[in-house]
Short mmCIF file of C-alpha atoms in Angstrom, two decimals:
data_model
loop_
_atom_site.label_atom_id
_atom_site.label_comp_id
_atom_site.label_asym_id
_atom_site.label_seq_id
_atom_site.Cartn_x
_atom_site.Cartn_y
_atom_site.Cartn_z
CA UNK A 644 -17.94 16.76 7.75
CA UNK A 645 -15.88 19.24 9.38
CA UNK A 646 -16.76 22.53 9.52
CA UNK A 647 -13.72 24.41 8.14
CA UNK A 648 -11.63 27.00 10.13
CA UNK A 649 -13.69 30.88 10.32
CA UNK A 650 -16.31 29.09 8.16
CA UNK A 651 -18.54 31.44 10.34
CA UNK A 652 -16.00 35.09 9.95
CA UNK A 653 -18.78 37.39 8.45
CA UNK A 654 -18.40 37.49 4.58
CA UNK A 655 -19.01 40.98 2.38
CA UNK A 656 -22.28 39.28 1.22
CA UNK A 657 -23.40 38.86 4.76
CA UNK A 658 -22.67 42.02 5.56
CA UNK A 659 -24.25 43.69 2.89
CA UNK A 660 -27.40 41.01 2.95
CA UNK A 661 -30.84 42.35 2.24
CA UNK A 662 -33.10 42.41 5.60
CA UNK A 663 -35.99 39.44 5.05
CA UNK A 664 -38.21 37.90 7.20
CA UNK A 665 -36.41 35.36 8.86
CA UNK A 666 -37.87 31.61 8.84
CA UNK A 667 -39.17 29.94 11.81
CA UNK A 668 -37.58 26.18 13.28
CA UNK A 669 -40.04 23.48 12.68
CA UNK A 670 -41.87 22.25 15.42
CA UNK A 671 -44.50 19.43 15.29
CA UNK A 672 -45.53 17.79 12.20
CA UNK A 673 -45.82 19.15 9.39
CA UNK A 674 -47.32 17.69 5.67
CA UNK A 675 -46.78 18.69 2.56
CA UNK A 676 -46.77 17.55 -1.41
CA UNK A 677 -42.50 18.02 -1.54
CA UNK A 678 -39.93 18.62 0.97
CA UNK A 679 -36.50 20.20 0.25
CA UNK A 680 -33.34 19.60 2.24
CA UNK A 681 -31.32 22.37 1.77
CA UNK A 682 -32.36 26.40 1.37
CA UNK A 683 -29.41 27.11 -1.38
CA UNK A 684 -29.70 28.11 -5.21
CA UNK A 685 -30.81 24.69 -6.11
CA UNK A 686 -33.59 23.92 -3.42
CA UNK A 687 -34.59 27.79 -3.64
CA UNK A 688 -35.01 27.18 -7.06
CA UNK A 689 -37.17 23.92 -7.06
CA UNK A 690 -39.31 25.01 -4.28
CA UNK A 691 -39.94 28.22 -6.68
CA UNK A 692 -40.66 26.18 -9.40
CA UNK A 693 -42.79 23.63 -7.97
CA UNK A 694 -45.19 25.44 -6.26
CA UNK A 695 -45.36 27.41 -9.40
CA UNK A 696 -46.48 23.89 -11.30
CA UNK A 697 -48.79 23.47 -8.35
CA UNK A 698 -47.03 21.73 -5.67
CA UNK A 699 -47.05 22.67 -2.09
CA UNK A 700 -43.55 22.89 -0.85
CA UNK A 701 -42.02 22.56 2.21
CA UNK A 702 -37.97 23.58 2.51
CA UNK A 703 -35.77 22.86 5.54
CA UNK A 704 -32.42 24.31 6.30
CA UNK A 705 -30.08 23.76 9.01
CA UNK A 706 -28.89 27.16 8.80
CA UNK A 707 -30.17 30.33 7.30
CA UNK A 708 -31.00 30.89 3.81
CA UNK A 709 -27.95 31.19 1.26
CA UNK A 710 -26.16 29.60 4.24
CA UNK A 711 -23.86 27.28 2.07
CA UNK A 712 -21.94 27.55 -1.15
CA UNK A 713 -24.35 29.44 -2.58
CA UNK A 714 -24.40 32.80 -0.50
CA UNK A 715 -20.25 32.46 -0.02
CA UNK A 716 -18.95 32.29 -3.75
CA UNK A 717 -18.05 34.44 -5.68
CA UNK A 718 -20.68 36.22 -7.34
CA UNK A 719 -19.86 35.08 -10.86
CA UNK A 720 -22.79 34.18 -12.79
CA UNK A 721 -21.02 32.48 -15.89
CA UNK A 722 -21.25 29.80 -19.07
CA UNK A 723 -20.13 26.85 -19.48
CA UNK A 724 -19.20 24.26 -16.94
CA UNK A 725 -15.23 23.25 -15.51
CA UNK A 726 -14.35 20.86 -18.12
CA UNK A 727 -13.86 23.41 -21.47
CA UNK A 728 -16.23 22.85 -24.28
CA UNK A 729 -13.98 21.05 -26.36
CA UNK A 730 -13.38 18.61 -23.69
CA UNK A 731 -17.30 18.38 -23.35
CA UNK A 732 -17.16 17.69 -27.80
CA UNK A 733 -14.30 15.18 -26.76
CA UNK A 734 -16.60 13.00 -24.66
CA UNK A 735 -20.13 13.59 -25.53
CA UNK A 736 -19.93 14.80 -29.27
CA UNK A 737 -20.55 18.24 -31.14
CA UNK A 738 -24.22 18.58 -31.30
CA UNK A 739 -24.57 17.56 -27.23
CA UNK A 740 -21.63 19.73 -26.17
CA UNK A 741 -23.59 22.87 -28.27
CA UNK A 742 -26.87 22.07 -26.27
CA UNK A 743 -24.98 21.87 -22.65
CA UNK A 744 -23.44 25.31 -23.88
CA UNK A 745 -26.83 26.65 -24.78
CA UNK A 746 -28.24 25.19 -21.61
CA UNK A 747 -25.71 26.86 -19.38
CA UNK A 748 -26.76 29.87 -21.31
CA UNK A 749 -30.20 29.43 -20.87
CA UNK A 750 -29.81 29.12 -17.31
CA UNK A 751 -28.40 32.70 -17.23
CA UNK A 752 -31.34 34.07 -18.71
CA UNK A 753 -33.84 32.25 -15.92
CA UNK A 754 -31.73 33.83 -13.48
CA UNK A 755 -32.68 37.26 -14.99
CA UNK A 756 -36.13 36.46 -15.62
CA UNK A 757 -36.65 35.30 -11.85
CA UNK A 758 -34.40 38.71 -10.89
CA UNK A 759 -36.58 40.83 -13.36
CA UNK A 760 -39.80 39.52 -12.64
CA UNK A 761 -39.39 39.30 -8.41
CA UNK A 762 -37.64 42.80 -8.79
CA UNK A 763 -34.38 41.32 -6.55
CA UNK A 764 -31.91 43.94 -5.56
CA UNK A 765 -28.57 41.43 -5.53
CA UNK A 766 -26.87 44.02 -7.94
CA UNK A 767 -27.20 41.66 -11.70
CA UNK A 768 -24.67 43.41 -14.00
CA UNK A 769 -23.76 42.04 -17.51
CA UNK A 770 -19.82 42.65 -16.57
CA UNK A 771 -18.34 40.04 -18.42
CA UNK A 772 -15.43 38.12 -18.00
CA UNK A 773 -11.88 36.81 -18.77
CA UNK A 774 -9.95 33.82 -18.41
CA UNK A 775 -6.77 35.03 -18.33
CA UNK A 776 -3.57 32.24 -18.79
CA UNK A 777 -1.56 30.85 -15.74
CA UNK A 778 1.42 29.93 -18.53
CA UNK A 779 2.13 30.50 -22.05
CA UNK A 780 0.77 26.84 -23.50
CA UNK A 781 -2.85 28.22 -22.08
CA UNK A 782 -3.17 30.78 -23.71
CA UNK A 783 -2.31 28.91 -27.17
CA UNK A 784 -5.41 26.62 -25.48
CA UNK A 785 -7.36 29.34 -25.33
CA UNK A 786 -6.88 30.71 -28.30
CA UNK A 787 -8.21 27.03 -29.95
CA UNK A 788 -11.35 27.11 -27.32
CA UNK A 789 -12.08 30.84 -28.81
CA UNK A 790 -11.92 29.99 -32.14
CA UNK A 791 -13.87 26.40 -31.75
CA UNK A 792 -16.97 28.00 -29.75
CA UNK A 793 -16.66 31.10 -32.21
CA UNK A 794 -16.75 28.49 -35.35
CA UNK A 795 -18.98 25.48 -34.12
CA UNK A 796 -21.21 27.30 -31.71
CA UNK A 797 -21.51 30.62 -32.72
CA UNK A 798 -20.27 32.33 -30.10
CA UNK A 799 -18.82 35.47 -29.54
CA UNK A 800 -15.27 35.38 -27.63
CA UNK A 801 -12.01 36.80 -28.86
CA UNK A 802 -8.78 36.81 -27.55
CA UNK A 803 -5.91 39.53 -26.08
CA UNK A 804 -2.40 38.12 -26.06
CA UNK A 805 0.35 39.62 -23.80
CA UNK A 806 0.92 42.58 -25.42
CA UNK A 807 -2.41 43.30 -25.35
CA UNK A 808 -3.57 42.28 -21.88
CA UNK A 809 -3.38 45.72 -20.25
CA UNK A 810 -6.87 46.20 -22.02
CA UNK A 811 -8.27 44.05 -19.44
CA UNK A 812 -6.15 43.36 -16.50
CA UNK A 813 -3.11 44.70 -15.40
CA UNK A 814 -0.95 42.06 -14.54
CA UNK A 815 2.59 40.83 -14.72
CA UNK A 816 1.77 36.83 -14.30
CA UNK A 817 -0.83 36.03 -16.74
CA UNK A 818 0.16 35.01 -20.57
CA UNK A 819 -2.88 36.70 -22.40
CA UNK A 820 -7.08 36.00 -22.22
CA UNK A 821 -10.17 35.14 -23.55
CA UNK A 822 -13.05 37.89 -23.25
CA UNK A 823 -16.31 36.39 -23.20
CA UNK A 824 -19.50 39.18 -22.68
CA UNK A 825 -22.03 36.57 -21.80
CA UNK A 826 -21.61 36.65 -18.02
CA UNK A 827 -22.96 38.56 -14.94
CA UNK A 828 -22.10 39.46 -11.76
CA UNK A 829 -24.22 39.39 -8.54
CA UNK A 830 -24.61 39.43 -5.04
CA UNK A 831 -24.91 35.63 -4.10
CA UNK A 832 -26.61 35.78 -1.23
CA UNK A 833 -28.99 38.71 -2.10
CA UNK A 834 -30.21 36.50 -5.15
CA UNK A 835 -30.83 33.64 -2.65
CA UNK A 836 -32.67 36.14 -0.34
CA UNK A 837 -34.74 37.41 -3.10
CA UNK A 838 -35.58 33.62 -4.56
CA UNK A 839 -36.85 32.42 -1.04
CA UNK A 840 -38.93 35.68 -0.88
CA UNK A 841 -40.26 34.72 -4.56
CA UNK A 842 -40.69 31.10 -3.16
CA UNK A 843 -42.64 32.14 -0.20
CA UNK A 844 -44.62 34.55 -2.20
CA UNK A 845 -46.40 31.85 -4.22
CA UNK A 846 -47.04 29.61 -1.26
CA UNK A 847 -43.71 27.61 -0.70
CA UNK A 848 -42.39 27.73 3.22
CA UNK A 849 -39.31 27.54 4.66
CA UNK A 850 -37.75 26.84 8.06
CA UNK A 851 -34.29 27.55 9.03
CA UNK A 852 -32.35 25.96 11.63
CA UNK A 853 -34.01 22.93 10.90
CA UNK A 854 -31.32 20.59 10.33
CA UNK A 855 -32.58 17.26 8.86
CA UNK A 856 -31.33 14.35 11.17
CA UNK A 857 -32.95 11.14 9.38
CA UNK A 858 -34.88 10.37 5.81
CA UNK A 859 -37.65 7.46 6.60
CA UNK A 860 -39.00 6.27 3.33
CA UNK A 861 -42.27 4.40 2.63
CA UNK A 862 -43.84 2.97 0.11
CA UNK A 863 -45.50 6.22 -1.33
CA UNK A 864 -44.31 9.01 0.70
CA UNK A 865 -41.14 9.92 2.83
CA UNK A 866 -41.03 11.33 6.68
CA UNK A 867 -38.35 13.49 6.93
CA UNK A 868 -37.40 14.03 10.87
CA UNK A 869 -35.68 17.22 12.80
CA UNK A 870 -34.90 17.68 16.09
CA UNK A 871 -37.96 19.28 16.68
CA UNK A 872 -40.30 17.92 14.36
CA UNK A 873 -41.34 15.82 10.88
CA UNK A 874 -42.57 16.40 7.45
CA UNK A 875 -44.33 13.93 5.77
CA UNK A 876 -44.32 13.98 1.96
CA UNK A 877 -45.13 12.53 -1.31
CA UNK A 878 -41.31 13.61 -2.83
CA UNK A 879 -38.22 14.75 -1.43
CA UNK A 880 -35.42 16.83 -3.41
CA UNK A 881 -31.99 16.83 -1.69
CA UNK A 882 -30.22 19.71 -2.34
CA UNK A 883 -27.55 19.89 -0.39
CA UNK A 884 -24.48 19.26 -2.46
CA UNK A 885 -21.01 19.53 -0.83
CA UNK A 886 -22.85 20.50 2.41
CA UNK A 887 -24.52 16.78 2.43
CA UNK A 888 -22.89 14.78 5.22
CA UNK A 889 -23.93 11.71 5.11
CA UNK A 890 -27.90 12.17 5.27
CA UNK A 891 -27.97 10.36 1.44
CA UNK A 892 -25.26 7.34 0.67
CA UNK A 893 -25.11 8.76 -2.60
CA UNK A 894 -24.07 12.56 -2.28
CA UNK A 895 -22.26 11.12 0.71
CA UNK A 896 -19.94 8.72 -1.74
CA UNK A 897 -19.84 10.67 -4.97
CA UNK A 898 -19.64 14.64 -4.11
CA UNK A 899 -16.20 15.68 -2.48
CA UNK A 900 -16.32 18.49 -0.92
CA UNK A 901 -13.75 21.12 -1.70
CA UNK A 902 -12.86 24.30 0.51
CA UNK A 903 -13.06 27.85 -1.22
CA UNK A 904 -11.32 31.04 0.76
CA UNK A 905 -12.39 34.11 -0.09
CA UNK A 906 -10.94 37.93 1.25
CA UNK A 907 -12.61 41.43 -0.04
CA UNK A 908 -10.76 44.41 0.00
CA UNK A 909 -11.67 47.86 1.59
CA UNK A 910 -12.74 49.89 -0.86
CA UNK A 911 -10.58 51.16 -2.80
CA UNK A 912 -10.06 54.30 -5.20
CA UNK A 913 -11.78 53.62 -8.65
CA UNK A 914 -8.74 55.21 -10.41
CA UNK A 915 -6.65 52.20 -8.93
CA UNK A 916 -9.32 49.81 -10.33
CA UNK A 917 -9.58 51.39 -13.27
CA UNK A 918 -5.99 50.43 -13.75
CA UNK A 919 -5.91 46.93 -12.67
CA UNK A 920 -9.08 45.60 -14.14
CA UNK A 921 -10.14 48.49 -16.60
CA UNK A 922 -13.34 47.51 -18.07
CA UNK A 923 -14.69 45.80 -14.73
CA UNK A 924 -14.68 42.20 -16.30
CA UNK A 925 -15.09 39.31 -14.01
CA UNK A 926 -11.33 37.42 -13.93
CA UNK A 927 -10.28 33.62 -13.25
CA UNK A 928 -6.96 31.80 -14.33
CA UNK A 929 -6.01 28.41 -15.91
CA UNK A 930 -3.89 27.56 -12.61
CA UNK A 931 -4.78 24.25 -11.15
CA UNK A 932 -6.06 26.08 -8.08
CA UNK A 933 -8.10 28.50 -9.81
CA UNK A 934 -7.84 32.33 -8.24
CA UNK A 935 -10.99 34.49 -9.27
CA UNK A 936 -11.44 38.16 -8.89
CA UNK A 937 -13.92 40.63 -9.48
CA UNK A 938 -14.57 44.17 -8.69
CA UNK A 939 -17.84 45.14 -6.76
CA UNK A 940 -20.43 48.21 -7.36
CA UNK A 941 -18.73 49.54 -3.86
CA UNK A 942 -15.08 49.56 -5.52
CA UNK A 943 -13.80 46.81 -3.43
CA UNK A 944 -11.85 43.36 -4.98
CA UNK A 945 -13.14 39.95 -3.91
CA UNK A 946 -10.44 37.49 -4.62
CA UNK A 947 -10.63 33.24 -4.10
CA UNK A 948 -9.08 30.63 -4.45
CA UNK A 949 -5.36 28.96 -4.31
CA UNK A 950 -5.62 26.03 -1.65
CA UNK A 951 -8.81 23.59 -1.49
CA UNK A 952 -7.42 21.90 2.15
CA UNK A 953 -9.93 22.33 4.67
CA UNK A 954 -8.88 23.23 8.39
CA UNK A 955 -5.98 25.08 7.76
CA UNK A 956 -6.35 27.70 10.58
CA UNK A 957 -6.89 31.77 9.76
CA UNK A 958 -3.13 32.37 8.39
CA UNK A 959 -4.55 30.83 4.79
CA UNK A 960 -6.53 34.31 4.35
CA UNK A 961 -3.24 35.55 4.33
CA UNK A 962 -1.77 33.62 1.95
CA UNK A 963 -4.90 34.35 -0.19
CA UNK A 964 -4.08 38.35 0.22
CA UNK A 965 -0.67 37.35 -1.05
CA UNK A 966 -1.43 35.21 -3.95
CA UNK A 967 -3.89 38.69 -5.19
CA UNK A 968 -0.80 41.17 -4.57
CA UNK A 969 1.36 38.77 -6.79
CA UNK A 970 -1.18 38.55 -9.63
CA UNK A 971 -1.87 42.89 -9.21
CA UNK A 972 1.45 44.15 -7.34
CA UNK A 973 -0.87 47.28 -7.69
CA UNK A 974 -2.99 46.27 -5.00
CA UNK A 975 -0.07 46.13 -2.31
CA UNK A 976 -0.99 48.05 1.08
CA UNK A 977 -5.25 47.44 0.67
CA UNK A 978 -6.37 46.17 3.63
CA UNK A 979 -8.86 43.06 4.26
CA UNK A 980 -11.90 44.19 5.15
CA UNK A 981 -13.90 40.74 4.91
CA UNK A 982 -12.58 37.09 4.89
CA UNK A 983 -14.49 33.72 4.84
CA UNK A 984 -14.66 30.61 3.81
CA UNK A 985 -17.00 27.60 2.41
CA UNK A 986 -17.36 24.29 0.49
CA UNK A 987 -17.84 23.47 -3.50
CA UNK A 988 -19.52 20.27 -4.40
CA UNK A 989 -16.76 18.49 -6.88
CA UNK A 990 -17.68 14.61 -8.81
CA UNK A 991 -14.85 12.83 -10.14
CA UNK A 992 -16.18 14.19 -13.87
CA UNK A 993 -16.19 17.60 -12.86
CA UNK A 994 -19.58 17.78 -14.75
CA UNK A 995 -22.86 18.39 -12.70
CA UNK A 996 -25.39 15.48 -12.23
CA UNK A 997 -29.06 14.83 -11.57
CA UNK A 998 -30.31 12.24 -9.69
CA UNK A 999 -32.86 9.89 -8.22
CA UNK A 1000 -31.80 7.44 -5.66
CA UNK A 1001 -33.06 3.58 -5.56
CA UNK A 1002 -35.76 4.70 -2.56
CA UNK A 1003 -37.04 8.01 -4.73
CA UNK A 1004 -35.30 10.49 -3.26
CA UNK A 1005 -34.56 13.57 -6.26
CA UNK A 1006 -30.82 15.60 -5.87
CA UNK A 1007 -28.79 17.68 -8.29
CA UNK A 1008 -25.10 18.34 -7.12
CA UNK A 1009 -21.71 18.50 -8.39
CA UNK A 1010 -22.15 21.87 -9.87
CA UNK A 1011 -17.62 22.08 -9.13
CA UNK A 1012 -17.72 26.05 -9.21
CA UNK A 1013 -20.16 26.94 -11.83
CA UNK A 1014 -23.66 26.67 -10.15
CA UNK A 1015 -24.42 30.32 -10.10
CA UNK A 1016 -27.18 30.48 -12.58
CA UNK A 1017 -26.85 26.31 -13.36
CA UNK A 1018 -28.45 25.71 -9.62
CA UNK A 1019 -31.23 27.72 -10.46
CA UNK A 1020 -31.72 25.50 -14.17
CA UNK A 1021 -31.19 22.47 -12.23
CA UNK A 1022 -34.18 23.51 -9.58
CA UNK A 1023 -36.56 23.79 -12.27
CA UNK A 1024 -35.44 20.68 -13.74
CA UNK A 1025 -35.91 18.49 -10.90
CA UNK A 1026 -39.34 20.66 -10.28
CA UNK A 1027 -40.19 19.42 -13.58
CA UNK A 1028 -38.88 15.63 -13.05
CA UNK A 1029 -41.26 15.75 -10.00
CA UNK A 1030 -44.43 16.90 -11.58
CA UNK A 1031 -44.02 15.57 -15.25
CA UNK A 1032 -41.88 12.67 -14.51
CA UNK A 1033 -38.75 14.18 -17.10
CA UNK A 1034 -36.52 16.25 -16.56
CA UNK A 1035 -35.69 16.24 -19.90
CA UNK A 1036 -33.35 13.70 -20.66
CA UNK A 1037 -30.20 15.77 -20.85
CA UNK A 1038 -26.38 14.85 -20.29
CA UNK A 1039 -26.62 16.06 -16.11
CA UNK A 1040 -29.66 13.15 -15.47
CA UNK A 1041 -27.88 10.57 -17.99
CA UNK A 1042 -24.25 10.34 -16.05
CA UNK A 1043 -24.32 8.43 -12.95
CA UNK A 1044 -23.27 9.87 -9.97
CA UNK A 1045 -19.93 7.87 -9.48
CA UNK A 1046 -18.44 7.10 -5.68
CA UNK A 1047 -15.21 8.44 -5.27
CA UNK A 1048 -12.66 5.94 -4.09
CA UNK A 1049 -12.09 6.04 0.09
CA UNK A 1050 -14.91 8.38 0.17
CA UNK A 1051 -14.63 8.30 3.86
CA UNK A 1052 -11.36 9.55 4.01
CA UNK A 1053 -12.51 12.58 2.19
CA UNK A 1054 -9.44 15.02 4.02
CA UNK A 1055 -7.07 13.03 2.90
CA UNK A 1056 -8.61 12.60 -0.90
CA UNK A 1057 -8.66 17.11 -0.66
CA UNK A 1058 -5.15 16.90 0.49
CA UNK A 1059 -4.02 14.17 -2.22
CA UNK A 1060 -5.87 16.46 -4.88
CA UNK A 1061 -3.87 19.67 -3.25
CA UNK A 1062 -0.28 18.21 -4.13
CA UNK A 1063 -1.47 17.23 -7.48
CA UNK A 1064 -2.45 20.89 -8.49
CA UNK A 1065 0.71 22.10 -7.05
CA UNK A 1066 2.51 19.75 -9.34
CA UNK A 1067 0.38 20.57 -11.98
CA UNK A 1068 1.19 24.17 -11.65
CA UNK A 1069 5.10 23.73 -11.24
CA UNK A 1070 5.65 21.55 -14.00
CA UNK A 1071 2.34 21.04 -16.81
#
């Protein structure tokens, strides 16, 4: 996979990471009861979890801890998953859409417990969010979703039509919103920081810069090789998601990985934000490409999304900065104190899946923009899987991880799915 254009510019998370002890490459040979490919949210999370259930752990990443999606998003901690609950009732039923809702939920509430109990300084605030409407026929769809999850699963949402949008955002684009309190903000790559600390803590190690180059499996236990060294195991979880490659056939064939560009603001006078987002809610659109925006404890605005093509040189920050002065004209003249970029794992569901390959080998993945706090669930989940051998029997470990067509050409499936949002967004 190519690595996309300023994937390495220095993000607002990086520069405002918390100082840790930074992990050693592996050398030699090394055993252990699990190894984990992959130091993000998800392997954090099941290295945390196992050794907590008794298993010695082992995690390798090829870069630094939080490298990947999961120190680069956007700090949004939310429910739910892409498709919309109703969509979820659509295909799986009522009473199992209620129990993924409650189960993205849940997850939000580990993510505090770990936060409260490790005492993690990645600045967890109950903000809230809205999702405001890209055109008028969304916000009719959101007014349905609001009064569905208020009616069937009961939820607490409500909704502000245009009249009434000023109360959360000012803007001149959007069509009205739905307010949902439930969510949290964060600082991605702090919480990633703190979880590997928690990991280590109980026993679990972890060696950056240890890029996995080959999996060898055996009959009862699986080598995993580096440049500078092996770890032998009884179990392996990959947890690498959109940053796979093509060290598993199956993440390989059925995770696509989608680019995410990111820019944060200086920082900026709080009477201006208290203008444009007033009540400090967490904000992402029904547009095809998705832009998200919050405000940060330091009064700065980190805005995403708006074109998913990877390689596209540093001018796309720009035309990120333009897309957020469009959507709040208030913002005109802040500078850009922090761009970067980064991949999302996306399946051709949209819905996260976990896994276990024909030779043994454990992954979760597909998490397509909500695996904030669902990474963490799904880390426990496959710590469970390992140690009780369920991980419950929900929905995620029921769907099959499905290869996307020409998986190989996997640019030119990003830039197929580009024009098709940009369609979408002209003419649906």
């Amino acid at each position: 996979m190519d690595k996309m254009d300023r994937m390495d510019t220095l993000s607002l998370w990086k520069a405002t990471a918390n100082s840790y002890e930074k992990g050693r490459t592996l050398e030699g040979n090394e055993e252990t009861d699990v190894v984990v490919i992959g130091a993000g949210f998800t392997g954090l999370s099941s290295a945390f979890h196992l050794q907590k259930l008794g298993k010695n752990v082992i995690v390798l990443e090829q870069e630094t801890v939080g490298y990947g999606a999961s120190g680069r998003n956007g700090g949004m901690v939310l429910p739910g998953y892409k498709p919309t609950m109703q969509e979820l009732v659509k295909k799986y039923g009522q009473d199992e859409a209620k129990l993924l809702n409650d189960l993205s939920l849940i997850s939000i509430e580990l993510v505090k417990k770990i936060i409260d109990e490790h005492q993690i300084n990645c600045d967890f605030r109950n903000t809230g969010h809205i999702v405001v409407a890209y055109k008028a026929k969304h916000f009719e769809e959101l007014k349905l979703e609001s009064e569905y999850l208020n009616k069937h699963f009961g939820y607490e949402s409500r909704v502000l039509d245009r009249s009434q949008l000023h109360i959360e955002i000012d803007s001149p684009i959007y069509h009205g919103c739905l307010v949902d309190d439930s969510s949290y903000s964060f600082q991605p790559l702090n919480y990633a920081i703190g979880l590997a600390e928690a990991a280590k803590s109980i026993g679990a190690r972890i060696f950056e810069h240890s890029k996995v180059l080959s999996i060898e499996y055996g009959q009862n236990s699986v080598k995993v090789l580096t440049e500078k060294g092996a770890v032998t195991a009884k179990d392996i979880i990959v947890a690498t998601d959109a940053y796979s490659g093509k060290i598993m056939n199956e993440l390989n064939q059925g995770v696509l990985p989608i680019s995410a560009r990111i820019i944060a603001t200086e920082q900026l006078p709080e009477s201006l934000l208290n203008t444009v987002i007033p009540n400090d809610r967490m904000v992402f659109d029904t547009s095809s490409f998705l832009y998200y925006f919050r405000r940060t404890p330091e009064n700065r605005i980190v805005f995403g999304g708006g074109d998913i093509r990877p390689n596209l040189g540093d001018g796309v920050y720009q035309k990120v900065y333009n897309a957020m002065i469009k959507l709040m004209p208030r913002l005109a003249g802040s500078k850009m104190d922090y761009r970067w970029g980064g991949f999302i794992g996306v399946t051709i569901d949209q819905f996260p899946v976990i896994g276990r390959t024909k030779e043994g080998a454990y992954f979760a993945a597909g998490y397509t923009g909500h695996g904030a706090s669902l990474s963490t669930l799904f880390g426990k989940l496959l710590a469970q899987w390992i140690v009780t051998g369920s991980a419950g029997g929900y929905r995620f470990e029921k769907e099959r991880l499905k290869s996307f067509p020409f998986y190989n050409q996997k640019t030119m499936l990003v830039n197929i799915a580009h024009i098709g949002f940009k369609l979408l967004d002209i003419i649906a």
